[in-house]
Tab-separated table of C-alpha atoms in Angstrom:
chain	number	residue	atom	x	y	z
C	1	UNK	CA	319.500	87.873	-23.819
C	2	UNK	CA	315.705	87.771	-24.724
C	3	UNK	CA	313.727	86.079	-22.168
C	4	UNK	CA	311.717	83.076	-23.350
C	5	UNK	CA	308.194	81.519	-22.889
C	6	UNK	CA	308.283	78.825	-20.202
C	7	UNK	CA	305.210	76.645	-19.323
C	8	UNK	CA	305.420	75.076	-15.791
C	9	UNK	CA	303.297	72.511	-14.080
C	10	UNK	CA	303.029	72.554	-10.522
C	11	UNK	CA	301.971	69.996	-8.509
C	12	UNK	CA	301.405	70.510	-4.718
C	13	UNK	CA	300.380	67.331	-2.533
C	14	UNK	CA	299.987	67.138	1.559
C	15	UNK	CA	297.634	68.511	4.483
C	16	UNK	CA	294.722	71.265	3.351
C	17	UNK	CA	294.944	74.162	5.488
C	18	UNK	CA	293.515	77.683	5.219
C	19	UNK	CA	294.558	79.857	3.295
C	20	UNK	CA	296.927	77.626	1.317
C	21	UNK	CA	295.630	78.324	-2.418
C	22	UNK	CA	295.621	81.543	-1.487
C	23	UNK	CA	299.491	81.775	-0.218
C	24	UNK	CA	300.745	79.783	-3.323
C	25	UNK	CA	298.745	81.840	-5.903
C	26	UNK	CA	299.742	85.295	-4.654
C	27	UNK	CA	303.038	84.394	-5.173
C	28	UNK	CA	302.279	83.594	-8.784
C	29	UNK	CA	300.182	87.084	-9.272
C	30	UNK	CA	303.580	88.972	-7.676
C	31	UNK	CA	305.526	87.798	-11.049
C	32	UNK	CA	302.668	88.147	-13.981
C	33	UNK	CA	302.291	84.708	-13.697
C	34	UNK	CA	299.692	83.230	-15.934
C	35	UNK	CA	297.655	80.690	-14.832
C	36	UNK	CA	297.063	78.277	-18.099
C	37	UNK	CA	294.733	75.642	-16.001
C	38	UNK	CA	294.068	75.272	-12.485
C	39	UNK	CA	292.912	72.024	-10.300
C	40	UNK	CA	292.392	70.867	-6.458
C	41	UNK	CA	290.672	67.894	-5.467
C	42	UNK	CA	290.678	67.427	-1.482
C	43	UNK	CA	290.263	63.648	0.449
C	44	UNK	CA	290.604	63.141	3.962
C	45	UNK	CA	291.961	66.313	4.767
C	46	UNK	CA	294.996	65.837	2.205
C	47	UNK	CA	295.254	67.968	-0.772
C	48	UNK	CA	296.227	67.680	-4.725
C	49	UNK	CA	296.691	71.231	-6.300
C	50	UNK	CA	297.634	71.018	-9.860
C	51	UNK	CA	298.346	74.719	-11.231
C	52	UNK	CA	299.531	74.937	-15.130
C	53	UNK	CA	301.685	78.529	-15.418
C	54	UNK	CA	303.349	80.458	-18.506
C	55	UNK	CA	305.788	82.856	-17.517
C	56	UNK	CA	309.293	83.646	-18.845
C	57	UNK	CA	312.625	82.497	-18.170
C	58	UNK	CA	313.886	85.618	-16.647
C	59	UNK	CA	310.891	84.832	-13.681
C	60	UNK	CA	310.892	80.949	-13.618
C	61	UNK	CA	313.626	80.658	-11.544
C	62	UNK	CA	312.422	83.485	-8.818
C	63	UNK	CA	308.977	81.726	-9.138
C	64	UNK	CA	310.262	78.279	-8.201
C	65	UNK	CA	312.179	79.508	-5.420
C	66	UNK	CA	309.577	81.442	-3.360
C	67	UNK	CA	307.338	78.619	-4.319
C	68	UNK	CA	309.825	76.243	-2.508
C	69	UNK	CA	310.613	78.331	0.761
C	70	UNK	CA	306.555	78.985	0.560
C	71	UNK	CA	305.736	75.023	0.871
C	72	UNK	CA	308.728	74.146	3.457
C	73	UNK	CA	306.970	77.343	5.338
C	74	UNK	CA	303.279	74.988	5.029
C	75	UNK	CA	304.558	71.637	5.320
C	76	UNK	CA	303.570	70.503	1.963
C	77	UNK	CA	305.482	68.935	-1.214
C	78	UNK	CA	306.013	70.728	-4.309
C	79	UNK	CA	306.657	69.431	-7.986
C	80	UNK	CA	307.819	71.286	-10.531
C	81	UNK	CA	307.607	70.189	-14.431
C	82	UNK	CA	308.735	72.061	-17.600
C	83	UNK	CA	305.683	71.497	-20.438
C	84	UNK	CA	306.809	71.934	-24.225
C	85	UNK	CA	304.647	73.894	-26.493
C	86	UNK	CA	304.077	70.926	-28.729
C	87	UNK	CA	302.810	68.973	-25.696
C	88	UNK	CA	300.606	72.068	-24.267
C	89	UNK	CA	299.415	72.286	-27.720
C	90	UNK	CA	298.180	68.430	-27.957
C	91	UNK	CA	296.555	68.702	-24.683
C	92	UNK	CA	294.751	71.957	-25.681
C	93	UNK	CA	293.282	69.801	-28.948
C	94	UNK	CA	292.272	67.284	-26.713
C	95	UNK	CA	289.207	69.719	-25.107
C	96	UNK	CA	287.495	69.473	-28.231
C	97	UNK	CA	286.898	65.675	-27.397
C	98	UNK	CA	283.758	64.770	-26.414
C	99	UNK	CA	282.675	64.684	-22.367
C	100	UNK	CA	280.934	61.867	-20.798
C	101	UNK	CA	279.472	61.027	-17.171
C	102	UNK	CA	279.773	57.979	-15.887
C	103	UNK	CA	277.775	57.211	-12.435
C	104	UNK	CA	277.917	54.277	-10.559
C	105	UNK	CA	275.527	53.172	-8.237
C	106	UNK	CA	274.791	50.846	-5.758
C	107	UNK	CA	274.179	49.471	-1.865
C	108	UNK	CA	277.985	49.521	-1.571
C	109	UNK	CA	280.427	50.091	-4.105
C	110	UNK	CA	283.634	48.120	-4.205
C	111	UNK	CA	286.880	47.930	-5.576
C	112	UNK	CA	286.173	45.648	-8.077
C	113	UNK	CA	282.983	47.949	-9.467
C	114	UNK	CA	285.441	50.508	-9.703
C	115	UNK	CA	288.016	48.399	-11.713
C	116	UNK	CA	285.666	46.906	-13.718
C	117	UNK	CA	284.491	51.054	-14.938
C	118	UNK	CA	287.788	51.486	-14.971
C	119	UNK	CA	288.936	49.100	-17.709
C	120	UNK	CA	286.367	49.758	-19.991
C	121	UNK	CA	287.379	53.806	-19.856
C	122	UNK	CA	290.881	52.206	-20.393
C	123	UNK	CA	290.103	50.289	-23.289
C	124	UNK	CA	287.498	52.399	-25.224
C	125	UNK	CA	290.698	54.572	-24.870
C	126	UNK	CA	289.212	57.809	-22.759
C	127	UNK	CA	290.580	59.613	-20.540
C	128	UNK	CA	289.318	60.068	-16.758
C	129	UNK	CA	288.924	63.756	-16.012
C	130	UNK	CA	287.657	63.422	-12.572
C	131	UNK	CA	286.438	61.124	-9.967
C	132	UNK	CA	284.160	62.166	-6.937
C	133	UNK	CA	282.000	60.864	-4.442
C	134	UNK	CA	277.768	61.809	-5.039
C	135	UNK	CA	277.083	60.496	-1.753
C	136	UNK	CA	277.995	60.933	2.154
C	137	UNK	CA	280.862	60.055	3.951
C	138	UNK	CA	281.610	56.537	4.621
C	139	UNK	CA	281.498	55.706	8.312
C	140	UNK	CA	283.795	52.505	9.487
C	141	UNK	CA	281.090	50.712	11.045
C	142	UNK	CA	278.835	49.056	9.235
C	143	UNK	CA	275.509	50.005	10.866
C	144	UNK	CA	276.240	53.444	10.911
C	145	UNK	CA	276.479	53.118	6.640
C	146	UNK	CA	274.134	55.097	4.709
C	147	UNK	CA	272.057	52.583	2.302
C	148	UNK	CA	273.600	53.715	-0.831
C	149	UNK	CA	276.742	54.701	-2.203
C	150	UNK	CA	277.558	56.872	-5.589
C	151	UNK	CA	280.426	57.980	-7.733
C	152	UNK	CA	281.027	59.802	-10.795
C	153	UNK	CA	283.492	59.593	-13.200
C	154	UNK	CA	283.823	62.521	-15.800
C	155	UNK	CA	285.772	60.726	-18.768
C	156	UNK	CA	286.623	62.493	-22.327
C	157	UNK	CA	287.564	60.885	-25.952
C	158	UNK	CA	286.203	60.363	-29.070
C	159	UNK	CA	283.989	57.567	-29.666
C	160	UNK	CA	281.954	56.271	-32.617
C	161	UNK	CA	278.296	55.121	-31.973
C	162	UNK	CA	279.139	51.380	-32.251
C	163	UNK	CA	281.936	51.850	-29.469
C	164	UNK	CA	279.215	53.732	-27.460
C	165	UNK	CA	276.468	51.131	-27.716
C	166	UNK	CA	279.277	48.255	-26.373
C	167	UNK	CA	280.066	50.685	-23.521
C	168	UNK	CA	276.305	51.095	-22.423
C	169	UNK	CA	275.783	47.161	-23.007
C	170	UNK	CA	278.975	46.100	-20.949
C	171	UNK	CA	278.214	48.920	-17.922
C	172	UNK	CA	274.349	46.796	-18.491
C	173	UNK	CA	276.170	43.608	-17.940
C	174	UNK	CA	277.733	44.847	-14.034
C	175	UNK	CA	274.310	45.430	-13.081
C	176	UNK	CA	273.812	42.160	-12.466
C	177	UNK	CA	276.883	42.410	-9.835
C	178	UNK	CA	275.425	45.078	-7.099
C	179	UNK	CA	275.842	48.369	-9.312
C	180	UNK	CA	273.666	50.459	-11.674
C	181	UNK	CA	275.981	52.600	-14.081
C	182	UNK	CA	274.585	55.514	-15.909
C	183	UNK	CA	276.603	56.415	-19.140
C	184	UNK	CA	275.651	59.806	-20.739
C	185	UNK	CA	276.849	62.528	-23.095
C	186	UNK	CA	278.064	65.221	-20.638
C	187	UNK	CA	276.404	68.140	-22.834
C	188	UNK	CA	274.167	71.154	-22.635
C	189	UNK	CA	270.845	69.320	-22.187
C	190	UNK	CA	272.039	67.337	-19.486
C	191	UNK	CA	273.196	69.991	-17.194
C	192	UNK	CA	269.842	71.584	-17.907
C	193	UNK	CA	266.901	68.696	-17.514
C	194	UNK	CA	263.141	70.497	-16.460
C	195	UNK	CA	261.020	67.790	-16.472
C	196	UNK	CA	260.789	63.957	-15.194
C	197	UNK	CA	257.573	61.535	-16.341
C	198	UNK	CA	257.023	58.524	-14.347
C	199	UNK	CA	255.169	55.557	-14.599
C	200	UNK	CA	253.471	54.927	-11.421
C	201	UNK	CA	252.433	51.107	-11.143
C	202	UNK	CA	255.222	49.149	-10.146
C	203	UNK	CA	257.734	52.419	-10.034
C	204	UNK	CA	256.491	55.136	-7.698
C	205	UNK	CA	254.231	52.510	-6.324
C	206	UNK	CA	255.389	48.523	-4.764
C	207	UNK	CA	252.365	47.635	-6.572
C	208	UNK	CA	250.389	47.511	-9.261
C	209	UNK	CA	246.647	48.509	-8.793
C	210	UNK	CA	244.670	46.623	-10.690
C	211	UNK	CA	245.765	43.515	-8.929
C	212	UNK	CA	244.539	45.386	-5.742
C	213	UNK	CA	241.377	45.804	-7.129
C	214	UNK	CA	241.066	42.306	-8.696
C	215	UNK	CA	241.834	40.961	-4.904
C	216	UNK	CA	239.065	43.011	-3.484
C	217	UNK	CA	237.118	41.913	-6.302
C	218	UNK	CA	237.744	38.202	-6.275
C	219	UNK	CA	239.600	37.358	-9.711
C	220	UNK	CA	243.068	38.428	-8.314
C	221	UNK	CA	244.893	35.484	-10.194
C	222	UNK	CA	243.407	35.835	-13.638
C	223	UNK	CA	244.727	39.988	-13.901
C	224	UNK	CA	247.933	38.923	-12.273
C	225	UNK	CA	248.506	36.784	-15.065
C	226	UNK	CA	247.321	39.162	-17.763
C	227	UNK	CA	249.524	41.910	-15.914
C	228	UNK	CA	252.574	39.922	-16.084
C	229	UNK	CA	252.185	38.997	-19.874
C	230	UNK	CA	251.686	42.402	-20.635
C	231	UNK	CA	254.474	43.954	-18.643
C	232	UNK	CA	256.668	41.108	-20.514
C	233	UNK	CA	255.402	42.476	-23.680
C	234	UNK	CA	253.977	39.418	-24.421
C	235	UNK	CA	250.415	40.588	-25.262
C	236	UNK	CA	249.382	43.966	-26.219
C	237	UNK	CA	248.862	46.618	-23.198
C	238	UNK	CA	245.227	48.254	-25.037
C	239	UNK	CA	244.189	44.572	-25.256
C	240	UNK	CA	245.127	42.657	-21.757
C	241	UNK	CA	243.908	46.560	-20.083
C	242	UNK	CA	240.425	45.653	-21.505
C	243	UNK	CA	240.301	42.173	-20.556
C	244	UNK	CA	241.369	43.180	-16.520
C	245	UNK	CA	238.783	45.937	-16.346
C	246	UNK	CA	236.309	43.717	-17.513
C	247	UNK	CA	236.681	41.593	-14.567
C	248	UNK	CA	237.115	44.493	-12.190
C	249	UNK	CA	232.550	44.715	-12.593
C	250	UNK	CA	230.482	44.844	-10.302
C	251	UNK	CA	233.285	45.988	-7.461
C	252	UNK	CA	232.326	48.903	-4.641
C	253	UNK	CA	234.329	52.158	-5.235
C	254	UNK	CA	234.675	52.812	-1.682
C	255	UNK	CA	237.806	49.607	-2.418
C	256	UNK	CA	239.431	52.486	-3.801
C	257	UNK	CA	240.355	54.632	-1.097
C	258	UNK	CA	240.909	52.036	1.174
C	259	UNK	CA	243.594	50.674	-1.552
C	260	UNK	CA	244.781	54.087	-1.926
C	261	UNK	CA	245.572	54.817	1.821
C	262	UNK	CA	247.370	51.603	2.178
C	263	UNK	CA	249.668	52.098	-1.269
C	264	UNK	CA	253.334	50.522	-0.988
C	265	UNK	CA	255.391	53.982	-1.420
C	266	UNK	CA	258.747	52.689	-3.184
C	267	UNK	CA	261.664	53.601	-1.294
C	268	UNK	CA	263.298	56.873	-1.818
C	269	UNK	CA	260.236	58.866	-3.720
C	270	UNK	CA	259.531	61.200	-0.828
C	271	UNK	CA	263.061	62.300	-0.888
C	272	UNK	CA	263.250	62.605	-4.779
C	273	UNK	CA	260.244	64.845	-4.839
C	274	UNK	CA	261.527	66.963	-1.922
C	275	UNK	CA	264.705	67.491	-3.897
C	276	UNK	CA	262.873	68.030	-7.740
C	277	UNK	CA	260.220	70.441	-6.603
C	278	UNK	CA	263.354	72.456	-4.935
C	279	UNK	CA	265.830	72.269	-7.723
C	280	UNK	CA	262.530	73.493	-10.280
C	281	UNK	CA	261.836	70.187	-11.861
C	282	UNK	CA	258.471	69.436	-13.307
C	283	UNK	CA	257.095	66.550	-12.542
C	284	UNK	CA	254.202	64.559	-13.668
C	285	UNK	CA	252.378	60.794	-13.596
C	286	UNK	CA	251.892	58.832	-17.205
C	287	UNK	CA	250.464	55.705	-16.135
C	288	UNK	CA	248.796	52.717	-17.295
C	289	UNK	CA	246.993	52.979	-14.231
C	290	UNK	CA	244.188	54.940	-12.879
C	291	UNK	CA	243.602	58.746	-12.328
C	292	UNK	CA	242.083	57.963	-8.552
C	293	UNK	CA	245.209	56.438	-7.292
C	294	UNK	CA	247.644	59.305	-9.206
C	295	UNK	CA	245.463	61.828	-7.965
C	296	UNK	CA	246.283	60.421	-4.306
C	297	UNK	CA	250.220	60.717	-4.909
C	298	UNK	CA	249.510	63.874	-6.943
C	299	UNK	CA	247.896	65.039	-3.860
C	300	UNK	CA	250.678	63.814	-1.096
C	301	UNK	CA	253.480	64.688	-2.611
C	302	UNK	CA	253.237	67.610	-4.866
C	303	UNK	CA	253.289	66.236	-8.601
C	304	UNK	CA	252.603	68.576	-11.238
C	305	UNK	CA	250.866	66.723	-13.638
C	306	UNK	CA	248.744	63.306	-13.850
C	307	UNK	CA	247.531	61.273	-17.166
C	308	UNK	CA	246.422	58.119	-16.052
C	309	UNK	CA	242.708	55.748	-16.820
C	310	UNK	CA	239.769	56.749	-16.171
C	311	UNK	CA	237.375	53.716	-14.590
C	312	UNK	CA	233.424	53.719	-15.562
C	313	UNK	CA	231.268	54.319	-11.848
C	314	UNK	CA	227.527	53.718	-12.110
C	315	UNK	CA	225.624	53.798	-8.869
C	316	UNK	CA	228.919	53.393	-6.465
C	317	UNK	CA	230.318	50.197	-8.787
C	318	UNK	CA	232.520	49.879	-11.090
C	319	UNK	CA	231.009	48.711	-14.559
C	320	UNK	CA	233.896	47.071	-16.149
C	321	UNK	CA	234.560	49.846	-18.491
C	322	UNK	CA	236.715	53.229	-18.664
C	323	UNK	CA	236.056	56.019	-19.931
C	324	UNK	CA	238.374	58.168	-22.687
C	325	UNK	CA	241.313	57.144	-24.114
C	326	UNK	CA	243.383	54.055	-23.273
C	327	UNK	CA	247.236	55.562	-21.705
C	328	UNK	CA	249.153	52.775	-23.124
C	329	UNK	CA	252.846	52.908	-24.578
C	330	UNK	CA	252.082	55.398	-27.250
C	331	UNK	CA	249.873	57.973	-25.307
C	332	UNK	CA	252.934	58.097	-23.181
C	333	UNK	CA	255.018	59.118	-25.588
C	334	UNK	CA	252.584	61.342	-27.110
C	335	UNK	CA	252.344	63.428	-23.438
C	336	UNK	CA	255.693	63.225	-22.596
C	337	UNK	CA	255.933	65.259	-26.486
C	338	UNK	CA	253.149	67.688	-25.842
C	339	UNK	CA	254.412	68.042	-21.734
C	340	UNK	CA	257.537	69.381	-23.733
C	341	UNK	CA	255.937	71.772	-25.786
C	342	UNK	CA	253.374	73.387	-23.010
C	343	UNK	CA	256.426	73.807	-20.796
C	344	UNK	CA	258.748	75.145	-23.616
C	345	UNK	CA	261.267	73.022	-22.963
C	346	UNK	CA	263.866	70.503	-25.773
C	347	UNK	CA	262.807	67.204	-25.750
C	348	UNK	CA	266.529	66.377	-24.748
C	349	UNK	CA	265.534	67.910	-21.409
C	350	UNK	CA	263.528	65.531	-20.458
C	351	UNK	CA	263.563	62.264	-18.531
C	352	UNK	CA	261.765	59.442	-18.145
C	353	UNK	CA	261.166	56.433	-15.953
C	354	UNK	CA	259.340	53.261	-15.479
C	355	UNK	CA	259.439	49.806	-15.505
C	356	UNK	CA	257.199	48.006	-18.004
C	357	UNK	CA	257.295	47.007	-21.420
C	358	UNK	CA	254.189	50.236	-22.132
C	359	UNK	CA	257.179	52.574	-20.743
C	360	UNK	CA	259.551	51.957	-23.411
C	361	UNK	CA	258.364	54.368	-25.831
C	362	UNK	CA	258.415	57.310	-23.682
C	363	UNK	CA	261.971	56.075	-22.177
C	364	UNK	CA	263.346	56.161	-25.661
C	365	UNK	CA	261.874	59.185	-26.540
C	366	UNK	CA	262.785	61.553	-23.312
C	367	UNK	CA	266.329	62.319	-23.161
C	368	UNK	CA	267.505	60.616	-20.580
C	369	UNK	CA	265.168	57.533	-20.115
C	370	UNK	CA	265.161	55.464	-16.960
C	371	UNK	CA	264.362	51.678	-16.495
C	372	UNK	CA	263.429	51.577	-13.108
C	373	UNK	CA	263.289	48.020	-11.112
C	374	UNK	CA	262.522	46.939	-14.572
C	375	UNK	CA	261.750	43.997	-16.124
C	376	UNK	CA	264.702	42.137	-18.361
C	377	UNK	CA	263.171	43.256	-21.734
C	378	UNK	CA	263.129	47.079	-20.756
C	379	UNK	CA	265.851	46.959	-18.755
C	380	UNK	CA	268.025	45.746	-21.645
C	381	UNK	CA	266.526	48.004	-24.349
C	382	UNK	CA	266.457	51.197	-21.994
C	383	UNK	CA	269.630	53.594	-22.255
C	384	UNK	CA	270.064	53.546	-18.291
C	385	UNK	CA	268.951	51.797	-15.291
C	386	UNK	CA	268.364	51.513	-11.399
C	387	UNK	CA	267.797	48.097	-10.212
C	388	UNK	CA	269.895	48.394	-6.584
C	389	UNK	CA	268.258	51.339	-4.767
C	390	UNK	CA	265.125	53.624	-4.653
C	391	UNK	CA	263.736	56.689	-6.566
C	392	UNK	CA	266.104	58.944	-4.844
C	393	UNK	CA	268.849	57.115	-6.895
C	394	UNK	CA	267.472	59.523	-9.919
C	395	UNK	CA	269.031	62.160	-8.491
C	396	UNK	CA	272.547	60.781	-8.789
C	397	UNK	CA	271.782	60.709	-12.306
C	398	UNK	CA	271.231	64.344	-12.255
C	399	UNK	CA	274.418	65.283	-10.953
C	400	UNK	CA	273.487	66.059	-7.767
C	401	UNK	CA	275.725	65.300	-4.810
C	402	UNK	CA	274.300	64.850	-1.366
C	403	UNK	CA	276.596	67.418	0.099
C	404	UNK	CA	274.246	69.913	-1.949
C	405	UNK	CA	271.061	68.062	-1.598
C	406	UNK	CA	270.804	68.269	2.180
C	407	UNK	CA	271.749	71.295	2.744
């Protein structure tokens, strides 16, 4: 009797051990086995192998039998499940779906983060791939608890670009509830970003400059107000940039390192740059701001690039002017374009990330564009967002787990 084509899924569950993977699978090799698809995911010492086999019928049954002696012999359960050819088939046609990333985010991440992710992949009808932890190890105390918490989902399906907008919007809407969630296209470009703009005012920085300098100067009130409307989007940036440099005359430049050594560092940055400059990222500063103060962070911690504002000096004071052109919301945009080109790199490999209403053009430009700490306008317009942890949150984004990122 001809033998026939059998596909088998086995599914092995219990205690991870050495050597274990290695047992099973030699087994396999011994009868010309062929391994279709292959999976193990490990927590707390207890592992899920899934292994997806064609073989024939004249070698299933020898198969399953040295399988089972092999996992009474380790202590571990074994499932065994005949697959049809028409279902192998519809699961095959399912990998040309499209791939997505979903990242949640937060202080701590509970239960009912995770169900709410969850029924939204359930009812935009994807399937979850994968689940895994970005971050540490949870400890059981509470004070021993690192101050942030990740997962990743990798989810697959179909979806049309109306569906895709109501995913990002709801994901926007838990944000309000403790947890950032990042929702992106799991493609080429984003396994392969090379360079990150920031904003540096209000995002790399706990403050924004020019109100430092309006303090020192005396009219710290009248730019706050200005700043606000303008980071609102209330009032054009060129415009309300003028009017708060105008009021900045008269004031001593030494101000300006003093503000400079005392800069609020936003939580998280040092980290994030440690990790960038080793993983190859470029990195620069596009800010509203001024050149002194990027210079600073340039200098202290290793950016590669800085476009910022220039202030007018005559005779140690400021005179209430700058010099060369304004870097408002479209200057961004246009360096973020050329940064691109001199580095040689596809737009789509870029990120961005700030906070103000001037950032939004080079947020929706970059591919992947970050509203950081932002305010409601940008945060609803921008594709993705951190409002529950520091810079080093970015990095989450990136796919990279902490298990890799102290090593």
């Amino acid at each position: 009797m001809e033998s026939q084509v059998e596909i088998i899924q086995i599914n092995i569950a219990g205690k991870d051990q050495p050597g274990l993977t290695s047992s099973l699978t030699d087994i396999l090799a011994r009868y010309d086995a062929f391994i279709l698809d292959i999976g193990q995911a490990n927590i707390h010492q207890s592992l899920t192998l899934g292994i997806l086999i064609k073989t024939t019928s004249d070698k299933s049954g020898a198969i399953m039998k040295e399988l089972l002696f092999k996992s009474s012999e380790l202590g571990i359960n074994i499932r065994f499940t005949p697959i049809s050819e028409e279902r192998y088939t519809a699961w095959v046609g399912m990998q040309g779906k499209n791939r997505y990333i979903i990242t949640l985010l937060g202080r701590q991440l509970t239960a009912r983060h995770i169900a709410d992710v969850a029924g939204v992949i359930s009812r935009q009808g994807l399937n979850i791939d994968a689940i895994k932890r970005m971050t540490g190890r949870v400890p059981l105390h509470e004070d021993e608890r690192a101050p942030k918490s990740c997962i990743e989902f990798s989810v697959r399906g179909s979806l049309t670009e109306e569906a895709t907008t109501a995913i990002q919007e709801q994901f926007m809407s838990f944000s309000n509830n403790g947890v950032d969630i990042s929702f992106q296209r799991d493609d080429i470009f984003r396994r392969s970003r090379r360079l990150i703009c920031f904003d540096m005012d209000s995002t790399l920085i706990e403050t924004e400059v020019i109100d430092e300098l309006a303090e020192r100067a005396g009219v710290g009130a009248q730019v706050r107000a200005i700043t606000e409307r303008a980071m609102r989007g209330e009032i054009d940036f060129r415009e309300s940039f003028t009017e708060r440099v105008a009021l900045l005359k008269g004031l001593d430049v030494s101000v300006m390192e003093e503000i400079a050594q005392q800069l609020p560092i936003t939580e998280g940055l040092e980290r994030m740059m440690t990790i960038l400059k080793r993983v190859g990222y470029k990195t620069a500063i596009l800010s509203g701001g001024f050149t002194y103060f990027g210079n600073y962070l340039r200098q202290r911690f290793g950016f590669d690039y800085v476009y910022a504002n220039e202030l007018e000096i005559v005779d140690g004071r400021l005179t209430g002017r700058y010099a060369g052109e304004i870097v408002d919301g479209r200057r961004k945009a246009e360096l973020l374009r050329l940064l691109c080109q001199f580095e040689n790199i596809n737009i789509a490999q870029s990120i961005a990330v700030g906070d103000g209403a001037n950032d939004l053009p080079m947020l929706s430009l970059a591919g992947l564009g970050i509203a950081f700490h932002a305010k409601p306008k940008v945060k609803a317009t921008a594709g993705q967002s951190i409002s529950t942890i520091g810079l080093d949150g970015i990095l989450y984004f990136l796919g990279l787990k902490d298990s890799w990122i102290e090593r």
